[in-house]
Amino acid sequence: MFFRTKLFPFLLLSSLGLAQSPLPSCRYDDIPSYYQELTDWSISLLDTLYKLGPSYQPNDLVKVTEAGFGSDKEVRHIILNDLTSLNNAAKTKGIYLEVQSAFRSYSYQEETFQYWVNQDGYDAALVSSARAGHSEHQLGTALDFKSAAGPAAWDLEDWAKTPEGAWMSEHAWEFGFVMSYPKGKQDITCYIYEPWHYRYIGKDKARALKDSGLTLREWLWQAQ
Ligand SMILES: [Zn+2]
C-alpha cells in the first residue's frame, strides 16, 4: 500500500532537494485516487484524472434532516455536527439554506453525468459535472447548497451574490467546509465556478486551506 502512494518518491525527491511534481493539467484519465479508504475522506483527491472505484460507498450515511434541513439527501455521519452548527449559525443571521444534492453513489453519478451530456453535450458536461468515480459527492462529504426559498443554485447567474451564497462563501470554512471550485480558477480546478458546491475537510484543514490561498485541488495534490 505504501508504494501506491506518492509519498515514497516524494520523500526521495525531497531528500534530493527537488520540488514535488507539479499539479497535472486538466486532462482526463481514470487513475485510482491514492487515498481510497473511508477514513481518508479529508485527503482523497478527486478531479478529472483521479477517481474512486465503484465499490467506494460510505457506511455511515445519515439524512441531512438530522442537521435541520428539509431535504432528505444523505451525508456521512462524521460531518453531521459541523453541518448542524453551520445551519444553526446561518439561521441566527436570517440565512436559510437548503441542500440540493449530497451523497451520490457511483451508479447514480453515471446517471447524473449522462443527464448533463444529454442536456448540454459531452464537452460541456465534462467541465460542469464529473464522470462516475470522479465526483466528490461519492465521498458523502460534499454538498450542493441552495437558498431555501430559491431555485437550484446553478440556475442563477452567481449564487454567491445571494445572501445565502455570500454567507456560505464567507463563513463555511469556519465549520470545515470549503468551496471546491472557486471563481476564476477553472484552469486549476478543472471545473467551472460552482459557488454552491462545498466539501467538508474538517475545521483545521479548512482554516489552513483558506490561509494558504490555494484551491482544494492544489492543496490535496500537495497532501498526496
Ligand atoms: Zn456538487
Tab-separated table of C-alpha atoms and ligand atoms in Angstrom:
chain	number	residue	atom	x	y	z
A	1	MET	CA	0.000	0.000	0.000
A	2	PHE	CA	2.809	2.337	0.865
A	3	PHE	CA	4.230	2.230	-2.620
A	4	ARG	CA	0.869	3.023	-4.122
A	5	THR	CA	1.128	6.495	-2.669
A	6	LYS	CA	3.355	9.199	-3.999
A	7	LEU	CA	4.803	9.646	-0.550
A	8	PHE	CA	7.770	7.402	-1.156
A	9	PRO	CA	9.069	9.117	-4.297
A	10	PHE	CA	8.218	12.436	-2.716
A	11	LEU	CA	10.472	11.672	0.235
A	12	LEU	CA	13.217	10.673	-2.150
A	13	LEU	CA	12.804	13.846	-4.172
A	14	SER	CA	12.686	15.925	-1.022
A	15	SER	CA	15.910	14.481	0.192
A	16	LEU	CA	17.468	15.410	-3.129
A	17	GLY	CA	16.139	18.929	-2.798
A	18	LEU	CA	13.854	18.585	-5.820
A	19	ALA	CA	10.405	20.092	-5.912
A	20	GLN	CA	7.332	17.911	-5.691
A	21	SER	CA	5.863	17.058	-9.067
A	22	PRO	CA	3.692	19.890	-10.398
A	23	LEU	CA	-0.070	19.805	-10.434
A	24	PRO	CA	-1.199	17.953	-13.570
A	25	SER	CA	-3.073	19.854	-16.244
A	26	CYS	CA	-6.809	19.291	-16.570
A	27	ARG	CA	-6.637	16.235	-18.745
A	28	TYR	CA	-8.955	13.248	-18.495
A	29	ASP	CA	-7.886	9.915	-17.151
A	30	ASP	CA	-9.068	7.170	-14.792
A	31	ILE	CA	-6.330	6.867	-12.203
A	32	PRO	CA	-7.294	5.383	-8.812
A	33	SER	CA	-7.106	8.095	-6.156
A	34	TYR	CA	-4.166	7.457	-3.824
A	35	TYR	CA	-6.356	7.526	-0.745
A	36	GLN	CA	-9.423	5.330	-1.119
A	37	GLU	CA	-10.148	4.202	2.431
A	38	LEU	CA	-13.305	5.549	4.057
A	39	THR	CA	-11.048	7.061	6.728
A	40	ASP	CA	-9.235	9.044	4.010
A	41	TRP	CA	-12.258	11.254	3.333
A	42	SER	CA	-10.424	14.511	4.007
A	43	ILE	CA	-7.479	13.824	1.696
A	44	SER	CA	-8.902	11.782	-1.190
A	45	LEU	CA	-8.041	13.722	-4.324
A	46	LEU	CA	-10.774	13.570	-6.943
A	47	ASP	CA	-10.522	15.508	-10.176
A	48	THR	CA	-10.650	14.816	-13.901
A	49	LEU	CA	-7.794	12.304	-13.555
A	50	TYR	CA	-8.187	10.683	-10.141
A	51	LYS	CA	-11.211	8.649	-9.158
A	52	LEU	CA	-12.821	6.361	-6.620
A	53	GLY	CA	-13.820	2.819	-7.506
A	54	PRO	CA	-17.436	1.698	-7.997
A	55	SER	CA	-17.395	-0.047	-4.605
A	56	TYR	CA	-16.459	3.054	-2.609
A	57	GLN	CA	-19.554	3.579	-0.500
A	58	PRO	CA	-19.705	5.325	2.897
A	59	ASN	CA	-21.154	3.106	5.631
A	60	ASP	CA	-22.399	5.862	7.944
A	61	LEU	CA	-24.815	7.864	5.799
A	62	VAL	CA	-27.482	9.919	7.552
A	63	LYS	CA	-30.150	12.225	6.213
A	64	VAL	CA	-29.435	15.958	6.346
A	65	THR	CA	-32.766	16.374	8.108
A	66	GLU	CA	-30.692	15.479	11.179
A	67	ALA	CA	-28.785	18.731	10.609
A	68	GLY	CA	-32.018	20.707	10.404
A	69	PHE	CA	-32.512	20.784	6.643
A	70	GLY	CA	-35.742	19.888	4.886
A	71	SER	CA	-34.078	17.787	2.208
A	72	ASP	CA	-33.703	14.037	2.650
A	73	LYS	CA	-30.295	13.867	0.950
A	74	GLU	CA	-27.574	11.949	2.748
A	75	VAL	CA	-24.128	12.748	4.115
A	76	ARG	CA	-21.618	10.888	6.267
A	77	HIS	CA	-22.318	10.990	9.971
A	78	ILE	CA	-18.825	12.364	10.613
A	79	ILE	CA	-19.803	15.745	9.159
A	80	LEU	CA	-23.146	15.991	10.954
A	81	ASN	CA	-22.054	18.040	13.972
A	82	ASP	CA	-20.343	20.737	11.946
A	83	LEU	CA	-23.076	20.736	9.306
A	84	THR	CA	-25.644	21.283	12.059
A	85	SER	CA	-23.562	24.098	13.546
A	86	LEU	CA	-23.267	25.712	10.127
A	87	ASN	CA	-27.008	25.547	9.557
A	88	ASN	CA	-27.806	26.907	13.013
A	89	ALA	CA	-25.278	29.731	12.713
A	90	ALA	CA	-26.733	30.683	9.341
A	91	LYS	CA	-30.290	30.706	10.705
A	92	THR	CA	-29.328	33.058	13.534
A	93	LYS	CA	-28.307	35.524	10.810
A	94	GLY	CA	-31.556	35.078	8.900
A	95	ILE	CA	-29.844	32.882	6.310
A	96	TYR	CA	-31.947	29.912	5.264
A	97	LEU	CA	-30.059	27.251	3.361
A	98	GLU	CA	-31.226	24.030	1.788
A	99	VAL	CA	-29.381	21.004	0.453
A	100	GLN	CA	-29.893	20.357	-3.248
A	101	SER	CA	-27.644	17.333	-3.541
A	102	ALA	CA	-25.268	15.451	-1.244
A	103	PHE	CA	-24.076	11.833	-1.383
A	104	ARG	CA	-24.210	10.316	-4.840
A	105	SER	CA	-23.232	6.712	-5.469
A	106	TYR	CA	-21.033	5.676	-8.371
A	107	SER	CA	-24.019	4.397	-10.341
A	108	TYR	CA	-26.086	7.484	-9.592
A	109	GLN	CA	-23.192	9.641	-10.764
A	110	GLU	CA	-23.198	7.709	-14.035
A	111	GLU	CA	-26.816	8.763	-14.487
A	112	THR	CA	-26.091	12.332	-13.366
A	113	PHE	CA	-23.243	12.763	-15.822
A	114	GLN	CA	-25.317	11.281	-18.629
A	115	TYR	CA	-28.113	13.720	-17.793
A	116	TRP	CA	-25.752	16.667	-18.336
A	117	VAL	CA	-24.377	15.112	-21.510
A	118	ASN	CA	-27.913	14.855	-22.869
A	119	GLN	CA	-28.648	18.367	-21.669
A	120	ASP	CA	-25.533	20.251	-22.765
A	121	GLY	CA	-23.349	17.877	-24.795
A	122	TYR	CA	-20.292	15.892	-23.747
A	123	ASP	CA	-17.695	18.698	-23.733
A	124	ALA	CA	-19.865	20.997	-21.615
A	125	ALA	CA	-20.727	18.142	-19.264
A	126	LEU	CA	-17.033	17.443	-18.650
A	127	VAL	CA	-16.437	20.837	-17.034
A	128	SER	CA	-19.745	21.119	-15.183
A	129	SER	CA	-20.198	17.561	-13.981
A	130	ALA	CA	-17.923	14.684	-13.050
A	131	ARG	CA	-17.662	11.300	-14.671
A	132	ALA	CA	-18.576	8.423	-12.331
A	133	GLY	CA	-15.910	7.901	-9.684
A	134	HIS	CA	-14.511	11.396	-10.123
A	135	SER	CA	-17.195	13.190	-8.129
A	136	GLU	CA	-16.594	14.459	-4.606
A	137	HIS	CA	-20.244	13.625	-3.962
A	138	GLN	CA	-19.314	9.923	-3.815
A	139	LEU	CA	-17.346	10.686	-0.628
A	140	GLY	CA	-20.540	11.586	1.236
A	141	THR	CA	-18.808	14.752	2.468
A	142	ALA	CA	-19.709	17.113	-0.406
A	143	LEU	CA	-22.958	19.036	-0.732
A	144	ASP	CA	-24.617	21.342	-3.213
A	145	PHE	CA	-26.431	24.089	-1.331
A	146	LYS	CA	-29.164	26.458	-2.422
A	147	SER	CA	-31.214	29.207	-0.865
A	148	ALA	CA	-34.180	27.593	0.898
A	149	ALA	CA	-36.603	29.895	-0.903
A	150	GLY	CA	-34.775	29.923	-4.233
A	151	PRO	CA	-34.262	27.736	-7.288
A	152	ALA	CA	-31.328	25.359	-7.784
A	153	ALA	CA	-28.200	27.468	-7.330
A	154	TRP	CA	-26.925	26.565	-10.793
A	155	ASP	CA	-29.989	28.199	-12.298
A	156	LEU	CA	-28.728	31.551	-11.004
A	157	GLU	CA	-26.001	33.632	-12.590
A	158	ASP	CA	-23.976	33.660	-9.381
A	159	TRP	CA	-25.414	32.107	-6.216
A	160	ALA	CA	-22.583	33.672	-4.180
A	161	LYS	CA	-24.275	37.033	-4.777
A	162	THR	CA	-27.412	35.963	-2.935
A	163	PRO	CA	-27.410	36.471	0.865
A	164	GLU	CA	-27.224	32.699	1.376
A	165	GLY	CA	-24.404	32.107	-1.106
A	166	ALA	CA	-22.489	35.121	0.197
A	167	TRP	CA	-22.806	33.899	3.774
A	168	MET	CA	-21.513	30.481	2.752
A	169	SER	CA	-18.518	31.863	0.863
A	170	GLU	CA	-17.604	33.952	3.893
A	171	HIS	CA	-18.322	31.524	6.738
A	172	ALA	CA	-18.429	27.902	5.535
A	173	TRP	CA	-14.726	27.377	6.287
A	174	GLU	CA	-15.370	28.161	9.961
A	175	PHE	CA	-17.345	24.907	10.063
A	176	GLY	CA	-14.877	22.885	7.992
A	177	PHE	CA	-16.473	23.304	4.560
A	178	VAL	CA	-14.618	24.645	1.528
A	179	MET	CA	-15.757	25.712	-1.942
A	180	SER	CA	-14.037	23.213	-4.215
A	181	TYR	CA	-14.424	25.153	-7.456
A	182	PRO	CA	-13.999	28.880	-6.842
A	183	LYS	CA	-14.365	31.685	-9.353
A	184	GLY	CA	-11.632	32.259	-11.917
A	185	LYS	CA	-9.818	29.013	-11.116
A	186	GLN	CA	-11.141	26.663	-13.786
A	187	ASP	CA	-7.665	26.146	-15.236
A	188	ILE	CA	-6.580	24.777	-11.858
A	189	THR	CA	-9.706	23.046	-10.560
A	190	CYS	CA	-10.742	21.678	-13.988
A	191	TYR	CA	-14.376	22.610	-13.325
A	192	ILE	CA	-16.424	25.735	-13.859
A	193	TYR	CA	-17.104	28.049	-10.930
A	194	GLU	CA	-19.534	26.271	-8.589
A	195	PRO	CA	-20.438	28.623	-5.725
A	196	TRP	CA	-22.895	26.022	-4.398
A	197	HIS	CA	-20.534	23.034	-4.096
A	198	TYR	CA	-18.821	22.600	-0.735
A	199	ARG	CA	-16.730	19.744	0.574
A	200	TYR	CA	-16.098	19.092	4.240
A	201	ILE	CA	-12.430	18.645	5.145
A	202	GLY	CA	-12.634	19.491	8.856
A	203	LYS	CA	-12.147	22.803	10.616
A	204	ASP	CA	-8.376	22.704	10.972
A	205	LYS	CA	-7.734	21.819	7.347
A	206	ALA	CA	-10.339	24.304	6.128
A	207	ARG	CA	-8.628	27.089	8.054
A	208	ALA	CA	-5.213	26.083	6.757
A	209	LEU	CA	-6.533	25.881	3.201
A	210	LYS	CA	-8.048	29.349	3.497
A	211	ASP	CA	-4.785	30.752	4.851
A	212	SER	CA	-2.831	29.098	2.029
A	213	GLY	CA	-4.842	30.789	-0.707
A	214	LEU	CA	-4.725	27.547	-2.680
A	215	THR	CA	-7.648	25.780	-4.297
A	216	LEU	CA	-8.661	22.461	-2.768
A	217	ARG	CA	-7.207	20.563	-5.715
A	218	GLU	CA	-3.786	22.167	-5.282
A	219	TRP	CA	-3.974	21.609	-1.538
A	220	LEU	CA	-4.855	17.940	-1.888
A	221	TRP	CA	-2.210	17.432	-4.536
A	222	GLN	CA	0.401	18.620	-2.047
A	223	ALA	CA	-1.011	16.220	0.521
A	224	GLN	CA	-0.787	13.142	-1.700
B	1	ZN	ZN	-21.618	19.374	-6.289
